[in-house]
XYZ file of C-alpha atoms in Angstrom:
137
model
C 108.351 127.383 83.725
C 111.304 129.847 83.359
C 110.979 133.072 85.210
C 113.221 134.678 83.863
C 112.991 134.363 80.532
C 108.961 135.403 80.809
C 110.071 138.674 82.391
C 112.418 139.186 79.665
C 109.897 138.665 76.780
C 107.377 141.062 79.161
C 110.178 143.537 79.539
C 111.180 143.640 75.809
C 107.276 143.936 74.985
C 106.896 146.798 77.588
C 109.744 148.703 75.678
C 112.406 147.920 78.668
C 114.388 145.423 77.685
C 117.579 147.900 78.092
C 116.202 148.520 82.298
C 115.239 145.114 83.164
C 117.040 141.887 83.557
C 116.243 138.986 85.453
C 117.934 135.880 86.229
C 117.065 132.682 88.159
C 119.603 130.614 90.382
C 120.450 128.472 92.813
C 120.106 130.477 96.031
C 124.222 129.639 97.059
C 125.232 130.258 94.007
C 123.963 133.593 92.496
C 125.785 136.314 92.951
C 126.012 139.883 91.518
C 124.336 143.034 92.366
C 120.873 143.966 92.402
C 118.276 146.927 92.563
C 115.621 144.202 93.085
C 115.919 140.598 94.655
C 112.852 138.367 95.010
C 112.794 134.648 97.362
C 109.754 133.384 97.031
C 108.623 130.047 99.087
C 112.590 128.889 98.870
C 113.780 129.738 102.401
C 110.669 127.867 103.810
C 112.971 124.250 103.137
C 116.485 125.629 104.601
C 116.924 124.394 107.775
C 115.923 126.683 110.103
C 119.448 127.629 111.808
C 120.608 128.540 108.363
C 118.105 131.321 107.870
C 120.029 133.602 109.026
C 123.150 133.345 106.849
C 120.397 132.649 103.885
C 118.725 136.248 104.471
C 122.298 137.896 104.546
C 123.270 136.600 101.336
C 120.263 137.741 99.888
C 120.486 141.201 101.442
C 124.404 141.168 100.071
C 122.688 141.338 96.619
C 120.263 143.853 97.373
C 120.721 147.841 96.390
C 117.594 148.136 96.762
C 113.899 146.060 97.358
C 114.315 142.896 99.229
C 110.723 140.481 98.584
C 110.843 137.469 100.462
C 108.971 134.637 102.453
C 108.881 132.364 105.253
C 106.796 130.048 106.599
C 105.796 131.905 110.295
C 106.396 130.094 113.509
C 102.876 129.777 115.556
C 102.229 126.914 118.292
C 98.996 126.172 115.974
C 101.278 125.977 112.966
C 103.866 123.960 114.370
C 101.202 122.073 115.986
C 99.340 121.154 112.262
C 102.575 120.706 110.568
C 104.197 118.170 113.406
C 100.148 116.294 112.739
C 100.498 116.422 109.034
C 103.917 114.132 109.500
C 102.053 111.375 110.771
C 99.684 110.670 107.513
C 100.362 108.381 104.891
C 103.536 109.122 102.988
C 101.704 109.971 99.762
C 99.617 112.178 101.637
C 102.767 113.813 103.964
C 103.112 117.779 104.721
C 105.994 119.110 103.009
C 109.244 119.648 105.132
C 109.101 123.628 105.738
C 110.713 125.442 108.302
C 109.312 127.696 110.597
C 111.104 130.705 111.562
C 110.284 133.307 114.438
C 109.333 136.694 113.863
C 112.506 137.434 115.949
C 114.501 136.284 114.481
C 113.859 137.581 110.797
C 114.007 140.859 112.354
C 116.981 140.620 114.081
C 118.486 138.689 110.623
C 117.380 141.866 108.368
C 119.219 144.209 111.106
C 122.029 142.975 111.000
C 121.980 142.063 107.293
C 121.775 146.805 106.892
C 117.667 145.832 106.021
C 115.084 147.606 107.546
C 111.607 145.623 107.514
C 108.749 147.698 105.095
C 106.475 145.682 105.366
C 104.756 142.570 105.934
C 101.745 140.368 104.929
C 100.088 137.073 105.996
C 99.547 135.038 102.866
C 97.784 132.025 103.398
C 95.193 129.386 102.293
C 94.061 125.556 103.685
C 98.140 124.958 104.917
C 99.599 127.193 103.017
C 101.291 129.911 105.100
C 103.990 132.417 104.605
C 104.892 135.684 105.248
C 105.376 138.008 102.659
C 108.475 140.882 103.908
C 109.530 143.987 101.645
C 112.811 145.322 102.688
C 114.984 147.934 101.729
C 118.583 149.014 102.983
C 119.026 151.490 105.900
C 119.087 154.952 104.699
């Protein structure tokens, strides 16, 4: 599904085509400056040591609101993820990287962003934190 095309079509139908545009790209390749930057279920696949840099890159693109998800670290989820590695390959867990909340808060602060709110989103084995951050004012 081309999310950018869907956003453009909906913006046009709402009479907002001149004010709304959407761009989808690989995280490392995207450039520009945007009022809203969103990155859902992408950061969970990057190695944990790259997380602060990836978040800094997203923040550098953002003039206003930054929305993203990350896989929160917890001992229980880490154990479940480890056990999932023993299942047959066709039923194996996805390779996600869990990040500690302190790392997220520090990366936001280092990027000049302020955490506005966050919420846990989960069902079954899917567990992420949804975060809204904005520029320090």
